[in-house]
């Protein structure tokens, strides 16, 4: 959620920005809501917020962010400023504030900013209470556990000498903060400084269910549930599980981590199967103490020990705090529920889990359905649907849709909108419309973000790395069954038989299983030509070779004509000129490293697979910071240090359009020869 705010500002020169400066500046609690306006001499350069710099642990990271990332944060003060701010904020997960005026002036006390981390506490609290009500109506044991805010704790019980935020923030573990951390570390844990630092910087998170019981306890909440301020074995989840085991209470403890803002999916708990003896605990500091089943303020106010129960906020609990909270949960909730549980009810289901929509998805889905529904008219009986990628539109696609259109009064044809295949969406949907122009009862629609998209069915767009994997399309089928089909009156879903593609084959089976109770799912055999199944991949290969005669055997004349007329435009849109050069370069050289396996990088690899043989593909190595250590095309993906230390003399192909300049300069700063750095167009 993006909102415009007014923030106090503090001016600083670019050359004064160091980790030591930031540490001292933000050590003052009153500065944490201020925006640092960074100037280069008299010219505005960028702005920084507390939330942004907390992620930095090394000077080189700070230099990189200032030079290549945060510099692109200006938004002009005009009618398009909201869309401009949204674009900048979406461009990097590290950016939280964007200057919202055309030209900042020094010595201003405050300025307008856009932010994507606005907390709407009232809405969030109401959503928690509403979710609790849903579960209670289904008979689930649900409890609201209130953690106090700092203002609820008596002054003598607070540890106000500790300043400057979380232990989990990287900047706390720099040399500038080392002595301060050492001074207070024994208040949090028994670990020494180096071990504690390693744990926090490695981002230790405990995500697996703990315990070995049949029954489950679901801990639902933000940082206290995620254990972000706790070390190994010291999180609330781990402490609670250990205590339950000691007492012989056979529960699994499952953490359902949510964030405190509206577009966080607080309904994640509804994605789990919940049984009669299970317990759901909502634990948060936004829960009204009057509505809470347990208000834990008394734990904090009555504590007399020398350890601390929390870091900067009561909800950021330490090991000692988690022990006391776990004791209360067991004594006041789990123990009584367990004592009254009947073992035979362990397997009795109360709630069947299924994927849920986020706050933003719910709004967007309603808009998507309305946009389609307004064109439907009065077609109340015999409505069907099929979903196609059409990469490009073939005779096989026409066969499927023509057959389906004769089985119903009206047919929706949803064309997959994600730009993750060879032909651009605008060309694919146009070829479909031209190919189906003779069918009067068909409406061709974009699939949007809710029918076979990256957010609903990610595996579909990763076929090259998960050909043999078990897919997860449950969110896709849930949305179609629960929202789209009822709204549009769809009673039949038509699918094409898939004997070769394992991912699509699994999807077909899932559709039959998940949609069976609300509609008929009809599978249609694939059309053949000259003894072979017609496939779009064959058309793509003939397209690259200008073999129009073979295309004419596999695709309608409308598709063939469209491809002939628009080939130059399509090639330009898909950067085929750059790709042709890449293909030629790979054939001529021994090793090329693909730098970046995001959407752009995987598209390029997919296109290379369509052209190069396996021997040439084996020349490729892969680098991606997020996927480092994973296996991609039978190769271990490198991290940045491995890239510059082992492969600096190979040719490095930067594939990401968004960060190509940033990666280029990083490589140059590490001494990589510019002639060995290639950039995909």
XYZ file of C-alpha atoms in Angstrom:
681
model
C 0.000 0.000 0.000
C 1.396 3.381 -1.054
C 0.449 6.590 0.704
C 1.644 10.173 0.812
C 3.129 11.306 4.133
C 4.675 14.436 5.562
C 8.028 13.724 7.213
C 10.515 15.833 9.124
C 13.842 16.061 7.331
C 17.507 16.534 8.172
C 20.051 17.728 5.604
C 23.460 16.121 5.132
C 26.232 16.141 2.552
C 26.896 13.002 0.492
C 30.516 12.669 1.627
C 29.422 12.683 5.278
C 27.230 9.593 4.839
C 29.052 6.668 6.465
C 27.863 3.751 8.563
C 29.350 5.420 11.630
C 27.424 8.626 10.894
C 24.173 6.701 10.368
C 24.719 4.719 13.576
C 25.111 7.870 15.645
C 22.281 9.715 13.888
C 19.722 6.950 14.340
C 20.862 6.136 17.862
C 18.727 9.116 18.798
C 15.217 7.692 18.853
C 13.638 10.958 17.738
C 15.585 10.738 14.453
C 14.121 7.426 13.343
C 11.073 9.038 11.765
C 13.155 11.645 9.950
C 14.230 11.472 6.315
C 17.856 12.279 5.573
C 18.048 14.679 2.619
C 21.408 13.986 0.989
C 23.074 16.790 -0.967
C 26.143 16.906 -3.186
C 27.378 20.441 -2.548
C 24.217 22.508 -3.152
C 22.428 19.992 -5.371
C 19.914 17.483 -4.027
C 21.214 13.915 -4.517
C 18.853 11.423 -2.819
C 17.071 10.681 0.450
C 17.459 7.922 3.030
C 15.159 6.498 5.692
C 15.823 4.540 8.864
C 14.150 1.431 7.395
C 16.499 1.476 4.410
C 19.867 1.869 6.121
C 19.147 -0.785 8.768
C 19.801 -3.433 6.104
C 23.382 -2.282 5.494
C 26.337 -3.904 7.242
C 29.340 -2.871 5.094
C 30.566 0.429 3.713
C 30.660 -1.013 0.183
C 26.929 -1.797 0.423
C 26.273 1.794 1.444
C 28.354 3.133 -1.459
C 26.531 0.854 -3.907
C 23.093 1.886 -2.665
C 23.913 5.590 -2.757
C 25.532 5.509 -6.191
C 23.353 3.093 -8.117
C 20.060 2.515 -6.348
C 18.830 5.334 -4.156
C 19.815 8.021 -6.610
C 16.744 7.160 -8.735
C 14.173 8.335 -6.203
C 12.958 11.712 -7.447
C 9.258 12.063 -8.242
C 8.028 15.260 -9.853
C 5.205 17.096 -8.164
C 2.519 16.822 -10.850
C -0.606 14.889 -11.728
C 1.387 11.720 -12.520
C 3.394 11.723 -9.290
C 1.494 8.817 -7.696
C 2.156 6.502 -10.659
C 5.770 7.663 -10.762
C 6.207 6.931 -7.056
C 4.582 3.528 -7.445
C 6.976 2.687 -10.283
C 10.072 3.657 -8.273
C 8.915 1.809 -5.168
C 8.187 -1.344 -7.176
C 11.583 -1.077 -8.833
C 13.441 -2.164 -5.704
C 12.331 -3.887 -2.502
C 14.931 -1.819 -0.609
C 13.345 1.567 -1.326
C 10.664 2.764 1.073
C 10.483 6.533 0.601
C 10.383 8.649 -2.553
C 10.705 12.416 -2.682
C 7.366 13.787 -3.864
C 8.191 17.209 -5.246
C 10.028 18.434 -8.314
C 12.874 20.138 -6.513
C 13.734 19.930 -2.826
C 15.063 23.000 -1.030
C 17.518 23.015 1.811
C 16.594 24.151 5.300
C 13.019 22.879 4.980
C 11.724 21.359 8.213
C 9.500 18.813 6.473
C 8.599 17.502 3.010
C 5.955 15.316 1.382
C 7.015 11.734 0.696
C 5.456 8.614 -0.726
C 5.818 5.458 1.321
C 4.893 1.811 0.741
C 5.050 0.823 4.419
C 2.140 2.741 5.866
C 0.577 0.923 8.816
C -3.207 1.060 9.013
C -3.510 -0.408 12.477
C -7.266 -0.065 12.812
C -8.010 -1.992 9.625
C -5.426 -4.627 10.491
C -6.882 -5.132 13.979
C -10.412 -5.485 12.601
C -9.169 -8.058 10.092
C -7.626 -10.147 12.883
C -10.826 -10.066 14.901
C -12.915 -10.946 11.821
C -10.657 -13.894 11.018
C -10.884 -15.102 14.604
C -14.689 -14.946 14.339
C -14.670 -17.090 11.160
C -12.663 -19.805 12.891
C -14.721 -19.697 16.090
C -17.898 -20.182 14.050
C -16.327 -23.347 12.633
C -15.673 -24.599 16.166
C -11.909 -23.990 16.205
C -10.178 -23.196 19.539
C -9.028 -19.615 18.875
C -7.476 -17.116 21.285
C -6.337 -13.492 21.096
C -3.089 -12.890 23.008
C -2.243 -9.221 23.539
C 1.410 -8.138 23.762
C 1.733 -4.673 25.373
C 3.090 -1.611 23.649
C 5.965 0.275 25.305
C 3.491 2.836 26.659
C 1.688 0.040 28.554
C 4.813 -0.883 30.540
C 5.665 0.917 33.759
C 8.703 3.163 33.456
C 10.657 1.224 36.090
C 10.101 -2.008 34.110
C 11.454 -0.622 30.822
C 15.100 -0.829 29.734
C 15.387 2.603 28.202
C 19.204 2.505 28.160
C 19.043 0.247 25.093
C 18.630 2.363 21.981
C 18.781 2.026 18.244
C 16.513 -0.751 17.125
C 16.626 -4.469 16.500
C 19.376 -7.000 16.938
C 18.283 -8.386 13.568
C 19.218 -5.153 11.776
C 22.546 -5.499 10.003
C 23.854 -2.061 10.871
C 23.871 -2.997 14.567
C 26.628 -5.537 13.867
C 29.099 -3.153 12.219
C 32.311 -1.920 13.862
C 30.572 1.368 14.640
C 28.161 -0.431 16.980
C 30.353 -3.281 18.234
C 31.122 -1.939 21.700
C 27.523 -0.870 22.311
C 26.231 -4.333 21.307
C 28.815 -6.043 23.539
C 27.731 -3.855 26.441
C 24.161 -5.146 26.318
C 24.378 -8.549 24.581
C 24.319 -10.551 27.829
C 20.879 -9.044 28.512
C 19.562 -10.886 25.428
C 21.429 -14.189 25.238
C 24.259 -16.337 26.581
C 25.957 -16.340 23.160
C 29.231 -14.494 22.623
C 29.512 -11.536 20.257
C 30.948 -13.351 17.215
C 28.487 -16.257 17.366
C 25.562 -13.893 17.885
C 26.720 -11.735 14.974
C 27.043 -14.740 12.646
C 23.532 -15.888 13.519
C 21.877 -12.528 12.977
C 23.704 -11.738 9.729
C 22.952 -15.203 8.322
C 19.253 -14.492 8.822
C 18.458 -17.554 10.951
C 14.774 -18.383 10.658
C 12.981 -21.394 12.049
C 10.169 -22.276 9.621
C 9.564 -26.018 10.040
C 6.830 -27.286 12.360
C 8.192 -28.257 15.769
C 7.012 -31.221 17.775
C 5.819 -34.661 16.828
C 2.177 -34.686 17.800
C -0.972 -35.198 15.787
C -2.563 -32.024 17.121
C -1.275 -28.589 16.099
C -0.884 -25.166 17.653
C -0.858 -22.349 15.090
C 1.043 -19.248 16.240
C -0.273 -16.381 14.101
C 1.444 -13.005 14.247
C 4.341 -10.785 13.110
C 7.943 -10.558 14.403
C 7.330 -12.339 17.713
C 6.183 -15.400 15.748
C 8.987 -15.107 13.195
C 11.605 -15.030 15.968
C 13.458 -12.175 14.285
C 15.077 -10.972 17.513
C 15.805 -14.465 18.866
C 18.805 -16.739 18.350
C 18.775 -20.486 17.562
C 16.585 -22.378 19.993
C 15.353 -19.154 21.611
C 12.330 -18.201 19.465
C 8.812 -18.387 20.903
C 7.984 -21.284 18.614
C 11.011 -23.312 19.712
C 10.629 -22.477 23.398
C 6.909 -23.343 23.373
C 7.557 -26.617 21.567
C 10.256 -27.619 24.045
C 7.974 -26.884 27.003
C 5.108 -28.896 25.486
C 7.434 -31.863 24.958
C 8.642 -31.691 28.563
C 5.032 -31.770 29.763
C 4.032 -34.627 27.473
C 1.596 -32.504 25.451
C 1.774 -33.868 21.912
C 1.350 -30.774 19.705
C 3.111 -29.584 16.568
C 3.844 -25.868 16.738
C 3.356 -24.151 13.360
C 4.264 -20.500 12.805
C 2.027 -18.453 10.509
C 4.016 -15.244 10.034
C 2.102 -12.142 8.960
C 3.013 -8.460 8.750
C 1.232 -5.533 10.343
C -0.234 -3.844 7.293
C -3.412 -4.310 5.251
C -2.016 -6.034 2.165
C -0.319 -8.684 4.287
C -2.215 -11.938 3.997
C -3.450 -12.315 7.540
C -5.678 -15.153 6.302
C -2.707 -17.475 5.761
C -3.974 -19.602 8.642
C -6.983 -20.515 6.477
C -4.612 -22.328 4.112
C -4.069 -25.055 6.714
C -6.314 -27.988 7.584
C -7.500 -27.361 11.148
C -8.916 -30.145 13.303
C -11.089 -30.319 16.376
C -8.286 -30.488 18.956
C -6.049 -27.889 17.272
C -5.456 -24.416 18.738
C -5.042 -21.111 16.872
C -3.297 -18.299 18.804
C -3.317 -14.758 17.417
C -0.473 -12.954 19.193
C 0.204 -9.279 18.497
C 0.589 -5.842 20.067
C -2.274 -4.331 18.030
C -4.894 -6.536 19.717
C -7.129 -4.480 21.976
C -6.540 -5.559 25.571
C -10.323 -5.511 26.148
C -10.896 -8.018 23.329
C -7.939 -10.228 24.262
C -8.312 -13.599 25.964
C -4.928 -12.964 27.592
C -3.321 -9.561 28.096
C 0.369 -10.151 28.834
C 1.160 -6.654 30.164
C 1.488 -8.057 33.680
C 4.421 -10.278 32.627
C 6.418 -7.228 31.552
C 5.346 -5.028 34.457
C 6.010 -7.614 37.173
C 9.328 -8.975 35.879
C 12.208 -8.509 38.365
C 15.083 -10.373 36.664
C 18.312 -8.883 35.279
C 17.767 -10.135 31.699
C 15.659 -8.200 29.198
C 12.336 -9.477 27.862
C 12.530 -7.551 24.572
C 14.858 -5.419 22.473
C 13.412 -2.065 21.345
C 9.693 -2.982 21.474
C 7.855 -5.448 23.723
C 6.794 -7.529 20.714
C 10.468 -8.030 19.743
C 10.958 -10.642 22.438
C 14.185 -12.180 23.692
C 14.789 -15.717 24.960
C 13.739 -14.794 28.510
C 10.604 -13.047 27.264
C 9.669 -16.051 25.155
C 10.067 -18.396 28.147
C 7.671 -16.338 30.266
C 5.137 -15.985 27.423
C 5.292 -19.713 26.616
C 4.666 -20.538 30.303
C 1.513 -18.396 30.305
C 0.238 -19.837 27.024
C 0.629 -23.392 28.303
C -0.833 -22.650 31.731
C -3.817 -20.593 30.613
C -4.663 -22.017 27.164
C -2.953 -25.202 26.016
C -3.156 -27.084 29.308
C -6.910 -26.607 29.806
C -7.699 -27.351 26.135
C -5.565 -30.499 26.230
C -7.209 -31.691 29.450
C -10.654 -31.390 27.862
C -9.676 -32.907 24.500
C -11.035 -36.260 23.394
C -8.333 -38.267 21.595
C -10.823 -39.580 19.047
C -11.260 -35.993 17.806
C -7.601 -35.614 16.782
C -8.471 -36.359 13.152
C -11.892 -34.687 13.023
C -11.650 -31.781 10.565
C -13.285 -28.432 11.261
C -11.700 -26.330 8.526
C -10.413 -27.467 5.122
C -7.424 -25.357 4.106
C -7.129 -23.673 0.731
C -5.106 -20.805 -0.723
C -6.260 -17.327 0.234
C -6.265 -13.923 -1.447
C -4.377 -10.983 -0.030
C -6.082 -7.643 0.611
C -4.760 -6.222 -2.680
C -5.525 -9.384 -4.675
C -9.132 -9.342 -3.468
C -9.630 -5.816 -4.806
C -7.807 -6.529 -8.087
C -9.769 -9.749 -8.685
C -13.102 -7.953 -8.310
C -11.933 -5.370 -10.854
C -10.763 -8.128 -13.214
C -14.108 -9.968 -13.055
C -16.076 -6.751 -13.519
C -13.984 -5.874 -16.571
C -14.932 -9.172 -18.226
C -18.488 -9.468 -16.928
C -19.625 -6.161 -18.424
C -19.102 -7.608 -21.936
C -20.981 -10.832 -21.244
C -24.533 -9.648 -21.818
C -27.475 -11.982 -21.142
C -25.999 -15.396 -21.640
C -27.304 -17.237 -18.637
C -27.153 -20.852 -19.787
C -24.435 -23.148 -21.063
C -21.364 -20.998 -20.452
C -17.921 -22.561 -20.839
C -14.281 -21.502 -20.605
C -10.874 -22.563 -21.799
C -7.445 -21.135 -21.022
C -4.760 -21.034 -23.704
C -1.261 -19.612 -24.109
C -1.229 -19.777 -27.935
C 2.485 -19.267 -28.439
C 1.444 -18.890 -31.284
C -2.150 -19.811 -32.223
C -2.207 -23.158 -34.094
C -4.733 -25.453 -35.754
C -4.597 -27.468 -32.557
C -5.832 -24.469 -30.560
C -8.597 -23.836 -33.094
C -9.658 -27.496 -32.881
C -9.958 -27.249 -29.075
C -11.869 -23.956 -29.077
C -14.114 -24.824 -32.014
C -15.155 -28.090 -30.327
C -15.757 -26.305 -27.008
C -17.826 -23.541 -28.641
C -20.218 -26.163 -30.033
C -20.817 -27.655 -26.567
C -22.041 -24.420 -24.943
C -24.098 -21.328 -25.747
C -21.191 -19.021 -24.925
C -17.461 -19.566 -24.447
C -14.817 -17.488 -22.685
C -11.312 -17.948 -24.121
C -8.731 -16.655 -21.630
C -5.300 -15.995 -23.163
C -2.432 -16.239 -20.631
C -1.210 -12.674 -20.167
C 2.175 -13.266 -18.488
C 5.088 -12.200 -20.700
C 7.051 -15.382 -20.084
C 6.887 -17.074 -23.484
C 8.338 -16.510 -26.951
C 5.680 -14.273 -28.519
C 4.559 -11.061 -26.763
C 1.061 -11.120 -25.280
C -0.313 -8.434 -27.610
C 0.644 -10.567 -30.623
C -0.651 -13.822 -29.122
C -4.082 -12.430 -28.255
C -4.379 -10.738 -31.642
C -3.633 -14.028 -33.439
C -6.290 -15.735 -31.298
C -8.874 -13.063 -32.096
C -8.192 -13.280 -35.829
C -8.237 -17.057 -35.790
C -11.592 -17.189 -33.971
C -13.325 -14.345 -35.812
C -15.748 -16.795 -37.432
C -17.041 -18.126 -34.097
C -19.901 -15.909 -32.981
C -20.332 -17.217 -29.444
C -16.727 -16.736 -28.292
C -15.233 -13.875 -26.270
C -11.417 -13.661 -26.163
C -10.125 -12.146 -22.884
C -6.763 -11.558 -21.170
C -6.202 -13.952 -18.260
C -4.937 -11.139 -16.013
C -3.080 -12.040 -12.824
C -5.580 -14.655 -11.711
C -5.630 -17.411 -14.335
C -2.296 -19.204 -14.930
C -0.043 -16.381 -13.746
C 3.156 -16.245 -11.723
C 1.182 -15.428 -8.585
C -1.281 -18.330 -8.982
C 0.719 -21.032 -10.801
C 4.437 -20.255 -10.689
C 5.518 -23.743 -11.848
C 3.943 -23.173 -15.263
C 6.586 -20.550 -16.031
C 9.509 -22.603 -14.707
C 9.130 -25.710 -16.859
C 12.792 -25.722 -17.758
C 13.786 -26.231 -14.099
C 10.888 -28.289 -12.761
C 9.904 -30.638 -15.559
C 9.642 -33.558 -13.132
C 8.493 -31.607 -10.089
C 5.164 -31.872 -8.304
C 3.279 -28.673 -9.118
C 1.330 -26.370 -6.826
C -1.562 -24.765 -8.708
C -3.987 -24.827 -5.791
C -4.307 -21.026 -5.699
C -5.093 -20.979 -9.421
C -7.854 -23.583 -9.169
C -9.230 -22.017 -5.971
C -9.639 -18.593 -7.576
C -11.310 -20.044 -10.669
C -13.664 -22.279 -8.663
C -14.557 -19.826 -5.896
C -14.593 -16.455 -7.660
C -14.330 -16.411 -11.465
C -16.627 -19.301 -12.426
C -19.567 -18.266 -10.168
C -19.311 -14.610 -11.204
C -19.339 -15.457 -14.927
C -21.730 -18.430 -14.737
C -19.155 -20.894 -16.095
C -20.323 -24.514 -15.860
C -17.789 -26.228 -18.167
C -13.992 -25.941 -18.392
C -12.363 -27.316 -21.561
C -8.745 -28.500 -21.546
C -6.472 -29.973 -24.177
C -5.007 -33.427 -23.690
C -1.300 -33.242 -22.778
C 0.705 -36.470 -23.252
C 4.192 -34.854 -23.265
C 4.390 -31.865 -20.904
C 4.454 -33.162 -17.299
C 3.573 -29.771 -15.778
C 0.473 -29.258 -17.944
C -0.524 -32.892 -17.503
C -0.480 -32.485 -13.707
C -2.439 -29.245 -14.025
C -5.148 -31.034 -16.038
C -5.480 -33.678 -13.326
C -5.674 -30.986 -10.641
C -8.418 -29.164 -12.560
C -10.478 -32.361 -12.752
C -10.022 -32.920 -9.026
C -10.528 -29.352 -7.738
C -13.316 -28.228 -10.089
C -15.249 -31.486 -10.185
C -17.833 -30.473 -7.581
C -18.804 -27.184 -9.285
C -18.398 -27.778 -13.028
C -17.668 -30.322 -15.727
C -14.046 -30.523 -16.868
C -13.832 -31.829 -20.444
C -10.511 -33.025 -21.864
C -10.192 -32.898 -25.654
C -7.665 -35.077 -27.589
C -4.854 -33.212 -29.352
C -5.033 -32.678 -33.115
C -2.349 -34.350 -35.269
C -0.765 -33.404 -38.588
C 1.212 -35.917 -40.632
C 1.314 -38.374 -37.742
C 2.567 -35.857 -35.153
C 0.754 -33.881 -32.493
C 0.523 -30.227 -33.514
C 2.613 -28.133 -31.143
C 3.360 -24.423 -30.927
C 7.053 -25.174 -30.333
C 7.347 -26.581 -33.867
C 5.754 -23.421 -35.262
C 8.274 -21.281 -33.344
C 11.221 -23.188 -34.827
C 9.840 -22.823 -38.362
C 9.200 -19.137 -37.676
C 12.874 -18.517 -36.874
C 13.839 -20.334 -40.075
C 11.238 -18.534 -42.260
C 9.752 -21.919 -43.199
C 6.258 -20.651 -44.048
C 5.195 -23.820 -45.854
C 5.588 -25.911 -42.695
C 3.890 -23.233 -40.616
C 0.934 -23.409 -43.019
C 0.502 -27.109 -42.175
C 0.352 -26.436 -38.414
C -1.305 -23.024 -38.059
C -4.365 -21.302 -39.581
C -3.808 -18.930 -42.480
C -4.616 -16.017 -40.174
C -1.648 -16.947 -37.943
C 0.698 -17.530 -40.885
C -0.209 -14.182 -42.440
C 0.122 -12.336 -39.137
C 3.581 -13.789 -38.510
C 4.752 -12.946 -42.024
C 3.539 -9.345 -41.844
C 4.720 -8.712 -38.265
C 7.944 -10.708 -38.088
C 10.217 -7.669 -37.991
C 8.165 -6.048 -35.234
C 8.028 -9.283 -33.211
C 11.760 -9.837 -33.573
C 12.422 -6.276 -32.420
C 10.100 -6.630 -29.437
C 11.751 -9.873 -28.382
C 15.264 -8.442 -28.847
C 16.051 -11.220 -31.299
C 18.874 -9.199 -32.821
C 20.608 -9.220 -29.473
C 19.740 -12.869 -28.992
C 21.146 -13.844 -32.390
C 24.414 -12.182 -31.423
C 24.391 -14.039 -28.094
C 23.817 -17.363 -29.842
C 26.672 -16.693 -32.231
C 28.939 -15.623 -29.359
C 28.196 -18.776 -27.344
C 28.997 -20.958 -30.342
C 32.348 -19.217 -30.790
C 33.521 -19.208 -27.151
C 34.150 -21.826 -24.514
C 32.403 -20.458 -21.405
C 29.665 -17.856 -20.924
C 28.111 -17.061 -17.545
C 24.449 -16.018 -17.501
C 24.290 -13.291 -14.835
C 20.771 -13.107 -13.455
C 18.119 -15.826 -13.313
C 15.144 -13.582 -12.766
C 12.378 -13.258 -15.332
C 14.663 -11.736 -17.990
C 17.413 -14.312 -17.499
C 15.112 -17.329 -17.618
C 13.453 -15.980 -20.767
C 16.850 -15.787 -22.456
C 17.809 -19.301 -21.349
C 14.460 -20.585 -22.624
C 15.063 -18.953 -26.003
C 18.579 -20.361 -26.147
C 17.166 -23.845 -25.512
C 14.924 -23.417 -28.545
C 17.929 -22.817 -30.798
C 21.122 -24.338 -29.337
C 21.839 -28.039 -29.043
C 22.696 -29.639 -25.692
C 26.452 -29.466 -26.339
C 26.314 -25.683 -26.751
C 24.004 -25.307 -23.743
C 26.579 -27.101 -21.584
C 28.910 -24.141 -22.083
C 26.671 -22.003 -19.910
C 27.297 -21.311 -16.214
C 24.910 -19.333 -14.014
C 25.124 -16.555 -11.431
C 22.228 -15.211 -9.378
C 22.428 -13.866 -5.833
C 18.957 -15.039 -4.806
C 19.338 -18.530 -6.323
C 22.980 -19.050 -5.261
C 23.667 -22.662 -4.268
C 20.616 -24.027 -6.081
C 20.844 -26.340 -9.093
C 19.750 -24.902 -12.445
C 20.124 -26.975 -15.632
C 22.398 -29.379 -13.731
C 24.764 -26.544 -12.724
C 25.305 -24.996 -9.274
C 24.276 -21.330 -9.374
C 27.152 -19.097 -8.224
C 27.058 -16.196 -5.776
C 28.859 -12.914 -6.504
C 32.138 -13.848 -4.819
C 32.327 -17.122 -6.732
C 31.563 -15.246 -9.935
C 34.345 -12.678 -9.623
C 36.891 -15.096 -8.128
C 36.384 -18.090 -10.418
C 34.864 -16.756 -13.637
C 36.280 -13.252 -14.087
C 38.197 -14.390 -17.201
C 35.087 -15.944 -18.797
C 32.476 -13.888 -20.609
C 29.716 -12.640 -18.303
C 26.306 -11.971 -19.870
C 24.118 -9.598 -17.798
C 20.477 -10.444 -18.500
C 18.502 -8.289 -16.073
C 17.140 -5.151 -17.707
C 16.382 -3.510 -14.353
C 19.812 -3.796 -12.709
C 22.193 -4.216 -15.658
C 23.957 -0.902 -14.978
C 24.353 -1.725 -11.291
C 25.831 -5.181 -11.938
C 28.109 -3.794 -14.663
C 29.661 -1.256 -12.267
C 29.959 -3.809 -9.478
C 31.900 -6.124 -11.794
C 34.127 -3.283 -12.992
C 34.851 -2.227 -9.394
C 35.956 -5.789 -8.674
C 38.430 -5.632 -11.533
C 36.547 -7.539 -14.239
C 37.699 -6.486 -17.712
C 34.971 -4.494 -19.493
C 35.552 -6.552 -22.645
C 34.442 -9.648 -20.746
C 31.106 -8.114 -19.707
C 28.223 -8.539 -22.155
C 24.791 -6.961 -21.742
C 21.676 -8.489 -23.301
C 19.706 -5.908 -25.288
